[in-house]
Structures are given as structure tokens and as C-alpha cells.
XYZ file of C-alpha atoms in Angstrom:
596
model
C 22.795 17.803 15.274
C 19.940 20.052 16.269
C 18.794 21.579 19.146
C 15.963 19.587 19.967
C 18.046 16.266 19.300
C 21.069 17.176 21.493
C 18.430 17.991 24.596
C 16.542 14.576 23.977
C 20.144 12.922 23.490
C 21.209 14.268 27.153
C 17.595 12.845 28.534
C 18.413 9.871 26.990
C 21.937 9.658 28.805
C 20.518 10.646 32.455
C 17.861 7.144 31.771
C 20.737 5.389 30.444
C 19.471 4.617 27.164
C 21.958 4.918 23.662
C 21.750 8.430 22.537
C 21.334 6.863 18.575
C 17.844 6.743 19.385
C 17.958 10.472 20.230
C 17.002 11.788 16.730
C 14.070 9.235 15.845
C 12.547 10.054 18.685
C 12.431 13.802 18.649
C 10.898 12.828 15.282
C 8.270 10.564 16.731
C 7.337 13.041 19.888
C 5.744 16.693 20.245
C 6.965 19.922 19.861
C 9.428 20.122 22.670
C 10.153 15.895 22.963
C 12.915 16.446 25.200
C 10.353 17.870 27.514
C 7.836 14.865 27.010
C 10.811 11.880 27.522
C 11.525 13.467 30.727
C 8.197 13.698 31.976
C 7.558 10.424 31.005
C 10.281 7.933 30.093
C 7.624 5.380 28.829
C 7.900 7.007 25.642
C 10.703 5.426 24.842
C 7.891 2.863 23.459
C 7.597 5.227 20.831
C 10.241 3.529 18.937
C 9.562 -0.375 17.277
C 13.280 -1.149 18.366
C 12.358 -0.447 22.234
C 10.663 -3.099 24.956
C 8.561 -3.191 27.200
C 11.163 -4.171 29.435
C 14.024 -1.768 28.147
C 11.504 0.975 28.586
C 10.912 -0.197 32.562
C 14.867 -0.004 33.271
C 14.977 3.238 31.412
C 12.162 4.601 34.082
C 13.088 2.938 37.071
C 17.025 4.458 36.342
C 14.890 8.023 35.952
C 12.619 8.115 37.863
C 13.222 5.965 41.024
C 10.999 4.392 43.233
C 8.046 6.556 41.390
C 8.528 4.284 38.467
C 5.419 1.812 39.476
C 3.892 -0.801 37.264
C 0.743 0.692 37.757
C 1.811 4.111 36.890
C -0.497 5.324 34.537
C 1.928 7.356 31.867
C 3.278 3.417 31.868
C -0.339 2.010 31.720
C -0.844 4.174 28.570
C 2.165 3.783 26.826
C 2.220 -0.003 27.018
C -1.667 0.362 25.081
C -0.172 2.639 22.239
C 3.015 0.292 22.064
C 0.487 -2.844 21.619
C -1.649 -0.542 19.018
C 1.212 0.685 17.095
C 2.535 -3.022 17.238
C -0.927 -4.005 15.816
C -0.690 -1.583 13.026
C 2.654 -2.476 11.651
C 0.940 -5.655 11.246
C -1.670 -3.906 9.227
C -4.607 -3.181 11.595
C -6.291 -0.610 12.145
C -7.675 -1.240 15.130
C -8.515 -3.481 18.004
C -11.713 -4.742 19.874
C -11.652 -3.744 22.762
C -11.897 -7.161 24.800
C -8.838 -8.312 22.398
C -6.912 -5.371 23.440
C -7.445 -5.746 27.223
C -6.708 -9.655 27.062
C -3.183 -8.429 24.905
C -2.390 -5.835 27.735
C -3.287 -8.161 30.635
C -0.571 -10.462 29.015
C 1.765 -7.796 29.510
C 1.229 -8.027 33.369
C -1.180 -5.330 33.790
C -3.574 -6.260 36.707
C -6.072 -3.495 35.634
C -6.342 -4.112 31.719
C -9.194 -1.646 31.548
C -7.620 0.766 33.845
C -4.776 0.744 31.294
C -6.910 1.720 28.148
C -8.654 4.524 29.942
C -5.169 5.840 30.902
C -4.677 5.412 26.875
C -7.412 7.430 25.609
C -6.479 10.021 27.971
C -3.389 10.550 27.152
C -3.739 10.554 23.724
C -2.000 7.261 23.053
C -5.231 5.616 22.198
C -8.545 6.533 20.428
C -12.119 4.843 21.320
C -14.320 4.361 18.150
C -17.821 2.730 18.829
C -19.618 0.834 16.000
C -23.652 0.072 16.004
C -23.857 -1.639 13.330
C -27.328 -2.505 12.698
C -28.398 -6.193 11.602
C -29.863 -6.974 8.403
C -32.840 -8.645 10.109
C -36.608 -6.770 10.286
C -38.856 -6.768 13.324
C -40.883 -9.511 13.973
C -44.335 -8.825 14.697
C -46.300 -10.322 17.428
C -50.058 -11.997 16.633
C -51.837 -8.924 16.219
C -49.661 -6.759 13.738
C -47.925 -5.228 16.884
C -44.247 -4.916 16.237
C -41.581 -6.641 18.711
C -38.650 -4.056 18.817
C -35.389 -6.117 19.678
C -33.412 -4.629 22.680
C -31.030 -3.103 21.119
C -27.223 -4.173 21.215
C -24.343 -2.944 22.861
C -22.100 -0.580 20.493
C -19.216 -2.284 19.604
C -16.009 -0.975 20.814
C -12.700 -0.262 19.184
C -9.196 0.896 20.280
C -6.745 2.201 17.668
C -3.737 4.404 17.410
C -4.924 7.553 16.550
C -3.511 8.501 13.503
C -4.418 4.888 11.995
C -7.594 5.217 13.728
C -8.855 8.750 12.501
C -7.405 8.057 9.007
C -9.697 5.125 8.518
C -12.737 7.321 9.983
C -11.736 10.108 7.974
C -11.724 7.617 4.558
C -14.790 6.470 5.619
C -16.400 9.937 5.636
C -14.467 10.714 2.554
C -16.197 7.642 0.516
C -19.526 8.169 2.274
C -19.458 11.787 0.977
C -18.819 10.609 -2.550
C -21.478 7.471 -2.299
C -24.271 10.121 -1.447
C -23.490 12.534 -3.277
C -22.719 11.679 -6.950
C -25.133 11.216 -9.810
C -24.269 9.134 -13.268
C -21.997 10.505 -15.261
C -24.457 9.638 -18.684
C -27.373 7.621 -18.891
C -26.687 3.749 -19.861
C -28.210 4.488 -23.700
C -25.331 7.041 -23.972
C -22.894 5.146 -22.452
C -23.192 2.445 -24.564
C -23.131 4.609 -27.995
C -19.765 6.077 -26.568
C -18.365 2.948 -25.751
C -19.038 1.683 -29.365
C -17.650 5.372 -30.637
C -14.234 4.754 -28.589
C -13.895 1.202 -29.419
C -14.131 1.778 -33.082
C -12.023 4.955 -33.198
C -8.953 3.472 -31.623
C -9.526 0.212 -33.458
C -9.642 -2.358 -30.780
C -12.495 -4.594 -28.595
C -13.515 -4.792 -25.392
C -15.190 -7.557 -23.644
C -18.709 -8.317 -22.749
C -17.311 -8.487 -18.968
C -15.758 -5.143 -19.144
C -18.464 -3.709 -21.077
C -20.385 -4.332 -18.349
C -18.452 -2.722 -15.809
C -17.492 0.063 -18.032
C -21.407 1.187 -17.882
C -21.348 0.422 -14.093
C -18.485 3.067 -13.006
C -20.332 5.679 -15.372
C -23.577 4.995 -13.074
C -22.437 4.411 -9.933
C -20.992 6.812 -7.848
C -17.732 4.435 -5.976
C -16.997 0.812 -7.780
C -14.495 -1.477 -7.286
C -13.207 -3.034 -10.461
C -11.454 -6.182 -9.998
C -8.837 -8.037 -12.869
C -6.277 -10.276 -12.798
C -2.311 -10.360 -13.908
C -3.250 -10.548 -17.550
C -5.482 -8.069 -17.670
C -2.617 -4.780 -18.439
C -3.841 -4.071 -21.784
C -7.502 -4.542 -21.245
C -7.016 -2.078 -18.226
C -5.399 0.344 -20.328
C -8.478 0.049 -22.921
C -10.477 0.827 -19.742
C -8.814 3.783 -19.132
C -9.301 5.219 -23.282
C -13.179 3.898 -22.767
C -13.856 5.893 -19.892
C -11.315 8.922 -21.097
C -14.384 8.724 -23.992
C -17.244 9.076 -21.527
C -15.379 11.867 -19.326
C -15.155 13.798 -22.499
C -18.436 13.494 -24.043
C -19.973 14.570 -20.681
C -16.897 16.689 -20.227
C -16.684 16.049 -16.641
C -13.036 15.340 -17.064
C -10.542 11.836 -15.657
C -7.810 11.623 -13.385
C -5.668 7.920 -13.276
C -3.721 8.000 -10.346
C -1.485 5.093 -9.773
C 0.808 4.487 -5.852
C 4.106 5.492 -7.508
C 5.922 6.952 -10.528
C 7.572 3.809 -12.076
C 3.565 2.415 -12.232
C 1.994 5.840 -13.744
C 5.100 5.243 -16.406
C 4.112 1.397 -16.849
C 0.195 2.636 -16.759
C 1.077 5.373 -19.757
C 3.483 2.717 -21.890
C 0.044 0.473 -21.786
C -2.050 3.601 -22.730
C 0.203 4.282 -25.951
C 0.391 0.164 -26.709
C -3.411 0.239 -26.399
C -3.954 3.665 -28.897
C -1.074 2.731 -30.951
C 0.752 6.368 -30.747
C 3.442 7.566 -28.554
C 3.535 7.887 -24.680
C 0.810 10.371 -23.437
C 1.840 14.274 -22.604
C 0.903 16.180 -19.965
C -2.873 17.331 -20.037
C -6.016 15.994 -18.784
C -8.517 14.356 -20.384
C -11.980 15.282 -21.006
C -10.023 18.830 -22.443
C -12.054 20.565 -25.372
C -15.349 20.386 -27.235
C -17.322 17.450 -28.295
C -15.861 16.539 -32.083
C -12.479 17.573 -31.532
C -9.398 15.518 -31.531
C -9.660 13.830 -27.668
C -6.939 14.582 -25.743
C -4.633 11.963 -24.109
C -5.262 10.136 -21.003
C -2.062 10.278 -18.620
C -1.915 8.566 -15.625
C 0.115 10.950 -12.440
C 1.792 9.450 -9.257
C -0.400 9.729 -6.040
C 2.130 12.087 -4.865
C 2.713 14.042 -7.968
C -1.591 14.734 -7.669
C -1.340 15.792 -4.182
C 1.690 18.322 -4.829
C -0.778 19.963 -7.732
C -3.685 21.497 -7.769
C -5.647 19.011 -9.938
C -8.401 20.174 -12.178
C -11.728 18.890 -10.925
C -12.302 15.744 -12.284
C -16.034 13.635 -12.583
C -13.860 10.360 -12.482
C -11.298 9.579 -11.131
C -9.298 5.737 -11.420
C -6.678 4.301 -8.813
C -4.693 1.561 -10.152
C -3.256 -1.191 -8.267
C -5.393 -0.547 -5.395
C -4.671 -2.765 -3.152
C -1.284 -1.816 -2.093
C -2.453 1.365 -0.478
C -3.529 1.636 3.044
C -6.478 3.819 4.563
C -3.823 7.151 5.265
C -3.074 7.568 1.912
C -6.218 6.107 0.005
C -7.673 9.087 2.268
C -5.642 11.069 0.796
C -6.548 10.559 -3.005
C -10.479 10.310 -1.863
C -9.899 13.903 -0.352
C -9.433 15.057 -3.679
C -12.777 14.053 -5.128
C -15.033 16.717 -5.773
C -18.202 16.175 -4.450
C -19.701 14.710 -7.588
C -16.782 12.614 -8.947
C -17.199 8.891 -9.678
C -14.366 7.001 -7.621
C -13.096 3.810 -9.467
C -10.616 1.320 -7.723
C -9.144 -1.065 -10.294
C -7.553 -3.910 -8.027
C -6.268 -7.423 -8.373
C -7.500 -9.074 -5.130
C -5.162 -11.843 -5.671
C -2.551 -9.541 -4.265
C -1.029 -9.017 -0.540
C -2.684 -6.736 1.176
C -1.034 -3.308 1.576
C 2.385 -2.421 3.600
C 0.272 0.080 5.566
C -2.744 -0.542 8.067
C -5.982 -1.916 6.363
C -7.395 -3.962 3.694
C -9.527 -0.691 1.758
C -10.107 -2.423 -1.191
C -11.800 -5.667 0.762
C -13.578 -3.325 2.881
C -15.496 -1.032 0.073
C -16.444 -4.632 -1.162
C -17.872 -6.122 1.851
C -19.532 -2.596 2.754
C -22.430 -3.152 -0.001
C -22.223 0.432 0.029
C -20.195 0.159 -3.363
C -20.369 -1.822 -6.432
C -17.894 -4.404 -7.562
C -17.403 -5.602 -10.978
C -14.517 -6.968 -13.434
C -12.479 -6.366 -16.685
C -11.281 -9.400 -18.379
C -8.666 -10.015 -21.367
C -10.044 -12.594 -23.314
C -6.634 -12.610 -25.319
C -4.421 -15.460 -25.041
C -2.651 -15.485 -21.776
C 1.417 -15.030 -21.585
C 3.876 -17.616 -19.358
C 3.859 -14.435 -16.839
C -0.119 -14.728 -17.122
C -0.200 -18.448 -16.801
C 2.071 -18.800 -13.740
C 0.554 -15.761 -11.677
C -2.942 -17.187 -12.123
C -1.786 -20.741 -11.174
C 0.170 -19.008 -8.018
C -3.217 -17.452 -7.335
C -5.076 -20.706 -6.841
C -2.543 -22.648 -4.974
C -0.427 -24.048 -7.806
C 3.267 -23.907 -9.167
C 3.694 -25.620 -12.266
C 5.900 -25.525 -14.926
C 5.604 -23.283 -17.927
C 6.514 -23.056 -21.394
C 7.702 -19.870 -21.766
C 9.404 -20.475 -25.306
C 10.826 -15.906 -25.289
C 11.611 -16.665 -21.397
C 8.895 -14.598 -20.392
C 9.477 -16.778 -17.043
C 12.666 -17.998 -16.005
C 13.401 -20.765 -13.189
C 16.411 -20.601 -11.308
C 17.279 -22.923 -8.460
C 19.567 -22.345 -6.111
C 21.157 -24.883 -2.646
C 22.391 -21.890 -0.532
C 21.357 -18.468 0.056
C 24.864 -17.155 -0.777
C 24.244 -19.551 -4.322
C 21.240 -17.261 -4.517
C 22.683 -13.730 -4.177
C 24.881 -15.067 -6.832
C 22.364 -15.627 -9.172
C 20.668 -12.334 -8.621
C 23.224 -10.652 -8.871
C 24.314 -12.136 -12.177
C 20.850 -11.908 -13.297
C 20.390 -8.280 -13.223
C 24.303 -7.117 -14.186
C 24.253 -9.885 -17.195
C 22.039 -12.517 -18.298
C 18.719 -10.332 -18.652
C 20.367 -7.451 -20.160
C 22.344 -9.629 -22.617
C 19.465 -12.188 -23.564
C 16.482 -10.246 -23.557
C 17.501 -6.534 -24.024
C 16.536 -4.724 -20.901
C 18.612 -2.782 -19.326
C 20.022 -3.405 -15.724
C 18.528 -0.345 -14.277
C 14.478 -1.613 -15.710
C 15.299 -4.983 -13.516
C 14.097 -4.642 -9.959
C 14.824 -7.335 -7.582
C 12.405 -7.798 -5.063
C 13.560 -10.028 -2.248
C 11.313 -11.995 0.276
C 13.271 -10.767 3.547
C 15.265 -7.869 4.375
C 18.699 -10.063 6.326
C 20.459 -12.532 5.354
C 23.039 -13.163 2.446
C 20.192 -13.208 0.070
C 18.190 -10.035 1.853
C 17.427 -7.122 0.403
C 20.643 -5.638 2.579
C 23.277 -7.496 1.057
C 21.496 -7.960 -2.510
C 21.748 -4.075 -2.620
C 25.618 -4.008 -1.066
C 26.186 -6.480 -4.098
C 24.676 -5.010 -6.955
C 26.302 -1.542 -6.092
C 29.338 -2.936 -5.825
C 28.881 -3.898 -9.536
C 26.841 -1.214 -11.004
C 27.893 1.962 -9.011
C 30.871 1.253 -6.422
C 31.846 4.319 -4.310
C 32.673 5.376 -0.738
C 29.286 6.223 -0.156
C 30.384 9.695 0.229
C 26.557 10.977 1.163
C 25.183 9.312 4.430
C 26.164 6.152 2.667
C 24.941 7.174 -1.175
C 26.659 7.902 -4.434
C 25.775 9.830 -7.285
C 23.871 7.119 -9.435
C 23.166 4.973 -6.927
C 19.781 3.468 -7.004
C 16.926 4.333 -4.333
C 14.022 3.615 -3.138
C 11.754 6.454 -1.079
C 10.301 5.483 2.452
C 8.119 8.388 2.914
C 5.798 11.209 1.759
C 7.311 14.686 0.526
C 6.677 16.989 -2.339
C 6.370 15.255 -5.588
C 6.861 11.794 -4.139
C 6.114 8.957 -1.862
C 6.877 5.372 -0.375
C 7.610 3.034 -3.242
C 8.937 5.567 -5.930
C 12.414 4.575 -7.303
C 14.684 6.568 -8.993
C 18.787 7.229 -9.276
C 20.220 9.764 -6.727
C 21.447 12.644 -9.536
C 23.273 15.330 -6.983
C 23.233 16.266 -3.357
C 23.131 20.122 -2.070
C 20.924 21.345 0.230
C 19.061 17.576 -0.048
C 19.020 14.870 -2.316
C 17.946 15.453 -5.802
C 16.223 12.028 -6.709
C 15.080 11.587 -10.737
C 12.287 9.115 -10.782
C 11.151 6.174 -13.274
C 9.255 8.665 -15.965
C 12.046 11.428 -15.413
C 10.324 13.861 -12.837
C 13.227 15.095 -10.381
C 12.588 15.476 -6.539
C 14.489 17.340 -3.656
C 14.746 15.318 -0.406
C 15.875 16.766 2.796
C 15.070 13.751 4.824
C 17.920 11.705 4.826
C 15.953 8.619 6.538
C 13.530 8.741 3.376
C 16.281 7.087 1.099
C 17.136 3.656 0.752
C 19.272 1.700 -1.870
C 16.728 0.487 -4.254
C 18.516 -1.704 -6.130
C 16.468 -4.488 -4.066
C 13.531 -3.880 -2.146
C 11.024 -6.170 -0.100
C 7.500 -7.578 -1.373
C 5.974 -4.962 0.871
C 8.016 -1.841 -0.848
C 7.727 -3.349 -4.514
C 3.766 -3.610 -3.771
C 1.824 -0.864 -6.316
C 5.426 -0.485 -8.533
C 5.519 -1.960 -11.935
C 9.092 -2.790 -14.270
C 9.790 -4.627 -17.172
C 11.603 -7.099 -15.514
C 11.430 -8.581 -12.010
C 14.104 -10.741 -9.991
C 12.537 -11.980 -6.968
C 14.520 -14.284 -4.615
C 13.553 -16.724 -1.651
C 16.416 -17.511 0.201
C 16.096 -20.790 2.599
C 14.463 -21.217 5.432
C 11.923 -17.464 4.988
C 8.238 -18.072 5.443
C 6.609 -18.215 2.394
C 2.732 -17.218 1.767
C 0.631 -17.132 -1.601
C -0.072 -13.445 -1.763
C 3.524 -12.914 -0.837
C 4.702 -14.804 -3.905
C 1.790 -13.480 -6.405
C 2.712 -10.177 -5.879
C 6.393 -10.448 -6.226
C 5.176 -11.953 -9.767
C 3.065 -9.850 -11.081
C 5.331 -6.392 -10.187
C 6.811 -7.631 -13.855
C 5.194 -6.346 -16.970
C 7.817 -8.374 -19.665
C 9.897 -10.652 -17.839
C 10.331 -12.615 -14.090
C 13.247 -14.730 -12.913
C 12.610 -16.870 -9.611
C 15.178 -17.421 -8.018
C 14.391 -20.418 -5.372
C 16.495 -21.999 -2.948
C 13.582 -22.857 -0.581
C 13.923 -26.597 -1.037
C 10.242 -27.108 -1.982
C 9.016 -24.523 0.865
C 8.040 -21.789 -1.688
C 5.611 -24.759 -3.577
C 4.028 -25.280 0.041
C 3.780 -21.585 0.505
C 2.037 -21.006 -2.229
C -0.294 -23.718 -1.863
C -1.096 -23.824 1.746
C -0.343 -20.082 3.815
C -2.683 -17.058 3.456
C -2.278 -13.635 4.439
C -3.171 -12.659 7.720
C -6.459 -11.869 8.430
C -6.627 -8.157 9.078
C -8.558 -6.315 12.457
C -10.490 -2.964 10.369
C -13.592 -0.736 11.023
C -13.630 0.563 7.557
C -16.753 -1.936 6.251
C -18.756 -0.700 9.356
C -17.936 3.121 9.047
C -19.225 2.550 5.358
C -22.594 0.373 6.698
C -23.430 2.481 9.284
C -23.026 6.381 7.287
């Protein structure tokens, strides 16, 4: 235990709260959070597990009659409790007459006293938005303009690390909107489209054509396609590879996590008809020479490099990133690179706060078009588009591209998983246990993600859990950002020494000294299985676990070859799909982008 955690532990003890909290929160506070909890108990709020009235006992028991309900270190903690609360649920911020009306429901009798107390102590930041209408001046008789009074800014409240990430994305994208010119003129474009297409021997379509020429113009684009679309994407990818290297501005494909670069670069050497791409960028070498291949990195992978400047630069699956890390990636961008976001929009929005994707859209600051397979769609194809407009029906899936298993209990469903994954897919189809991911629609329960990972270890790598509850082989998932990887990635724990040596889908190893970034990954949530990619999928809804559209598309279309559902809803997941949304989402990202 160090230093720091031992003096918050002994803080924790004089308040009369459980010292396990003791090392999460010296995590979560400053430099010297042994210091801060003592001044201020309040923090404990800090922490998702804590309430608001767990918090209260823990001052009152440490501080005495000067713990007041109008105290302001409370007053400010309860507004970055409500804000973090908000952004777990994805937003990034909160109006500001929604946030007081949230607080005041908390018993505050001074709801604007409370934010103020907020901003100045850091637990809050204020953004104002002007956002000026699309409407022109009317003009009295005369020709004499009639200037409108002019509106009150718009205010916003948002934790401030959500909060400045979205404003600094929204600078970010601004920066590359004003700054970029096309790559080639259209005339240009279009002869090395036709060049590319005929070289590696395949078609595009019209649709894609079209938005092929639009990312080489336009300096930010949003390019939408749906769950059938893999190898049309990846013929994307060798189209614009083409125009990067005839203007020899150079292409970067960045996808969330390693497992989807891997899937990204087995659809690049399906699409070419060679082997796997190498290391290298694109764009390499003199006009007439043999092009060199296009291989897509992990988002974490680019950051730990020093990337060679790139004039565009493609983010697959999209929509499962959040503004911190989008950010991130747009960072990167020279000041002259095209920015192209391939996204389904069919899918949940992402674990983290925002909806980026939406917001570029709705900004009119960027341009949106599509790709489109015009090839016949697969079972997988047929039943993720039908799941994207409401329906479940039954498909003929003659290779059991799609399988459909029921199930009457939840501990009937771990069952099936379980056999799924150790079994039936690896004996009747050929892939191997360790390229099936189960993705499970809760994290409890004897069908959660919990015991579907107990399970499967117990089969597939039983041990003591000899490393903070690990084994050599065992299967993880990361939960966090560190040198070569990030939330999502997957991989087999390979040794433990000074941290946790991690080998990753595409075989890139990784030291992690965290030991709160690992989690069994033999099962993960929708949310954590958002931006990955395998061969086969196992997804599971156990009864009585609320059930929404985007939820269930996603969970389909993480699988490239193969999905079992396994379904012991009792017709719940059919009214899911058909009737429940996601969420609609609080974000100033659309405004940053209008008003720049």
C-alpha cells in the first residue's frame, strides 16, 4: 500500500467510512488527496459507489456541527456528483436551468448558490453558447434594417474534464474545417479512382464513388454505411490509399482497438486479394511504383508513435468513441489533413460522454455522405438491417451465419453460452474458442458478464487466480488508456513481473502496471464490445434486462462471420428492438462547431 493511500485510508477511518475506498480515491483526488478528504469530506462524492447521504454522515461524523447543508464545499460537491452522474450517462453537459432544477431536488434551497460554489471550486465548468439563428434581418418600409435584440447566451454546466474535452474537439475540428484544401481536383480524382479500381480488379459503387470524391474535397466528412458494408469499406480504404499516393500526402486508418485494426487489415487483404498488410504507411514512394499497403493501427498504438504526417486520415467505427478520445485522434491532424469518420449510425452511441459522430452531422459545418455494398447481403446482413428498423424476423442462414438459441432461465442461458463458445462453434464452424467473444447485455446475474467469465475460465483456463485474481492465459479485456493500448482492446495475459504483460488480437504485447485496467474478457458488456470486431459473436439476454434497439444492433454487428443469440427474454428482446431508443444525449459539440 502506498503512502498516499495509507494517509487517505486513516482519513477515511476518523469519518467512519470503509478504508476499501481508500485507494480509488487517492486516484480520483489531487496531489496530496489525503489533504483534500480532510478538508472537505464531501469528496467522498468523488466515487460512483458513494451518496449523497453516505457522504453527509461521513461529514457530520468529521466535521461536527460545521457540517451544514448549506456549506458550500457540500454545495459544490453535490453539482460535480450530479455532473459526473450525468456523464456516465453520456452527457457532456447540462443547461443550466436543468442542472439547478436536478440540484434543488437534492434539497438545496439555493440551487444557483450551489453552481457558483461549483465553478469555484473547480467541480464545475460554465460554457456559454450564442448560437446565432439562421434567420436574416427584416427590413422596415424604407430599406432600414430592424436588428433583433439579441438573445441571451445559452448556458452550460459540465464536469470539467468532459466539458473542456468537448471544447477542445471542437477547436480541434474547427482548425481542420478552416484550414484544409482538396487533396486533388474532382477530374483527378476520378481518373485515380478508375486507376485503383482496375488495378486491384474490383468495383465500387456509384454511392461510394460519390463520397470517395467528397472526402478528397472536403476538408472533415462523415461517411455513413451499414452492417454489410465490411468489404466495400475496405475498398474505400485501397481507393483513397490511391489518391493519398498520387498526391503523396500520405493515409492513416485508425480504428478504437486492436482486435478491429486486425478485422480492418483481414478486409484490406480479402479486398486486394494478397496477404495481411505490413507495417508502413501508405502514400510511401514515387508515382509509378508498386503502392505500398494500407494498414490500419489501434487509436492507442497511433498515439504511443510518432505518426508520419498524414493528408487523410480515416476512423473506423466511429461511433463508439466519445469526445476525450476522438480529441485525441483529431489532435493528431496536421493542419491540412482531410478527417474522414466512417460510422454506422445504426449503432449505440458511445460508452463515453457524447454523440461526436451525430454532432459533426447536425453542425453543417461537415459533409456527410455514404458507401454502399450493392453485393448480395449475408443472414448477419439481413438480420442487423431488420434489427435496425424495428424488426426481428427469421432468417435463412443455410452456413449458420446466424444462429437462434432460446433459452427459459438465465442459468439455461449461461449454459448455452458457455457451451457455445467451449464446443458447438469451434466444432461446427471452425473458429476457435479464443476468436468467439461473448458480449452480454448486463454485467450481474447468472447470465452477466461476471459469472459468464467465472464460467468460461473455469473451462478454458482454471487456476487460483494467483495474480490479483488472473492466470497466465486468462482472457482480458483493458478498461483504460496506457502505452500501446486502450479501453476495449482484448488480449490473453502472457506473464506478470513488474506489471502485466498483455498480447493483443494482431499480436502486439503491452506492459500494464495498473492492476484496475484488467478485466476477464472472456465476456464483456455491449458498451465494452462497442468499436471491437471478431469472427464470431455470442451475445446473451438473460430475463427480465431492459432491452433497446441500438443495444441489440450493436451486439450484432461486433461479428464479422458468425452470431449466436442467445434469448431467454420471453419476447422482451422482439419489443426492445422494436419499440426503445437510446437515450437522447445533453452535448454542446454541434454549437461549438456552428458558432467557430
Amino acid at each position: 500500500m502506498s503512502e498516499a493511500v495509507e494517509k487517505v485510508s486513516a482519513v477515511l477511518g476518523r469519518m467512519g467510512a470503509p478504508s476499501a475506498l481508500a485507494p480509488r480515491l487517492a486516484a480520483a483526488l489531487g496531489p496530496q488527496p489525503a489533504a483534500e478528504l480532510d478538508a472537505n469530506p464531501w469528496l467522498l462524492l468523488r466515487l460512483p459507489v458513494v451518496t449523497v447521504e453516505q457522504a453527509d454522515y461521513c461529514a457530520r461524523r468529521h466535521l461536527g456541527e460545521a457540517a451544514r447543508p448549506d456549506d458550500p464545499r457540500r454545495l459544490g460537491a453535490l453539482v460535480g456528483h450530479t455532473l459526473r452522474t450525468a456523464a456516465r450517462r453520456g452527457h457532456t453537459a447540462i443547461e443550466e436551468k436543468r442542472l439547478a432544477g436536478v440540484v434543488g431536488q437534492l434539497g438545496v434551497a439555493d440551487p444557483r448558490a450551489a453552481l457558483e460554489a461549483a465553478v469555484a471550486a473547480e467541480e464545475a465548468a460554465l460554457f456559454e453558447s450564442a448560437d446565432e439563428p439562421d434567420d436574416d434581418f427584416d427590413f422596415e418600409e424604407g430599406g432600414v434594417p430592424e436588428v433583433p435584440d439579441l438573445p441571451d447566451p445559452e448556458r452550460f454546466y459540465a464536469s470539467p474534464e468532459v466539458g473542456n474535452a468537448e471544447q477542445r474537439l471542437g477547436e480541434e475540428l474547427l482548425r481542420l474545417i478552416g484550414g484544409s484544401e482538396p487533396i486533388m481536383d474532382p477530374v483527378t480524382a476520378a481518373e485515380t479512382l478508375e486507376a485503383a479500381t482496375s488495378r486491384g480488379g474490383f468495383e465500387i459503387s456509384d454511392t461510394t464513388r460519390e463520397a470517395l470524391l467528397t472526402a478528397t474535397l472536403r476538408p472533415v466528412t462523415v461517411v455513413h454505411h451499414g452492417p454489410g458494408d465490411r468489404d466495400e469499406a475496405a475498398r474505400t480504404l485501397v481507393c483513397l490509399a490511391a489518391i493519398a499516393r498520387e498526391s503523396q500526402v500520405g493515409i492513416a486508418v485508425v480504428a478504437p482497438t486492436a482486435q478491429t485494426a486486425a478485422a480492418v487489415n483481414a478486409d484490406l487483404a480479402r479486398a486486394t486479394g494478397g496477404e495481411e498488410p505490413g507495417s508502413g504507411q501508405a502514400g510511401e514512394g514515387e508515382p509509378g511504383e508498386e503502392p505500398a499497403p494500407v494498414r490500419a493501427v489501434s487509436l492507442a498504438e497511433l498515439l504511443a508513435a510518432e505518426p508520419a504526417p498524414a493528408g487523410l486520415v480515416v476512423l473506423h467505427e466511429s461511433m463508439s468513441l466519445g469526445v476525450a478520445r476522438t480529441a485525441d485522434l483529431v489532435a493528431t491532424c496536421t493542419d491540412d489533413a482531410h478527417l474522414v469518420l466512417l460510422a454506422d449510425p445504426d449503432q449505440a452511441p458511445s460508452a463515453t460522454p457524447g454523440r461526436v459522430v451525430a454532432d459533426v452531422a447536425a453542425s453543417r459545418t461537415a459533409h456527410v455522405a455514404a458507401i454502399a455494398d450493392e453485393a448480395e447481403p449475408s443472414p448477419l446482413t439481413v438480420l442487423a438491417r431488420a434489427a435496425a428498423g424495428g424488426g426481428w424476423p427469421e432468417v435463412e442462414a443455410p452456413d449458420r451465419e446466424v444462429v437462434r438459441v432460446p433459452a427459459s432461465s438465465a442459468e439455461e442461458a449461461a449454459h448455452r453460452v458457455v457451451q457455445l463458445v467451449t464446443d458447438s462453434i469451434p466444432r461446427a464452424l471452425g473458429i476457435d474458442a479464443d476468436q468467439v467473444q461473448v458480449v452480454a447485455a448486463r454485467e450481474d446475474g447468472p447470465a452477466g458478464a461476471r459469472a459468464l467469465n467465472a464460467a468460461c475460465k473455469e473451462r478454458l483456463n482454471p487456476g487460483p487466480g494467483a495474480h490479483g485474481g488472473f492466470d497466465v492465459g486468462d482472457r482480458v479485456v483493458l478498461a483504460a488508456e496506457g502505452p500501446g493500448y486502450g479501453p476495449g482492446d482484448t488480449g490473453y495475459l502472457r506473464a506478470v513481473s513488474e506489471g502485466a504483460v498483455v498480447e493483443l488480437t494482431g499480436g502486439s504485447r503491452v506492459t500494464v502496471h495498473d492492476p484496475a485496467a484488467l478485466r476477464p474478457g472472456w465476456a464483456v458488456g455491449v458498451a465494452a464490445a462497442h468499436g471491437g470486431c471478431w469472427p464470431a459473436v455470442v451475445t446473451v439476454f438473460p430475463p427480465e434486462v431492459p432491452v433497446s434497439r441500438p443495444q441489440v444492433y450493436t451486439a450484432l454487428t461486433r461479428a464479422t462471420r458468425h452470431v449466436s443469440v442467445v434469448d431467454a427474454t420471453d419476447g422482451a428482446l422482439e419489443a426492445g428492438v422494436r419499440e426503445t431508443l437510446a437515450p437522447e444525449r445533453t452535448t454542446r459539440l454541434a454549437l461549438i462547431l456552428r458558432e467557430g
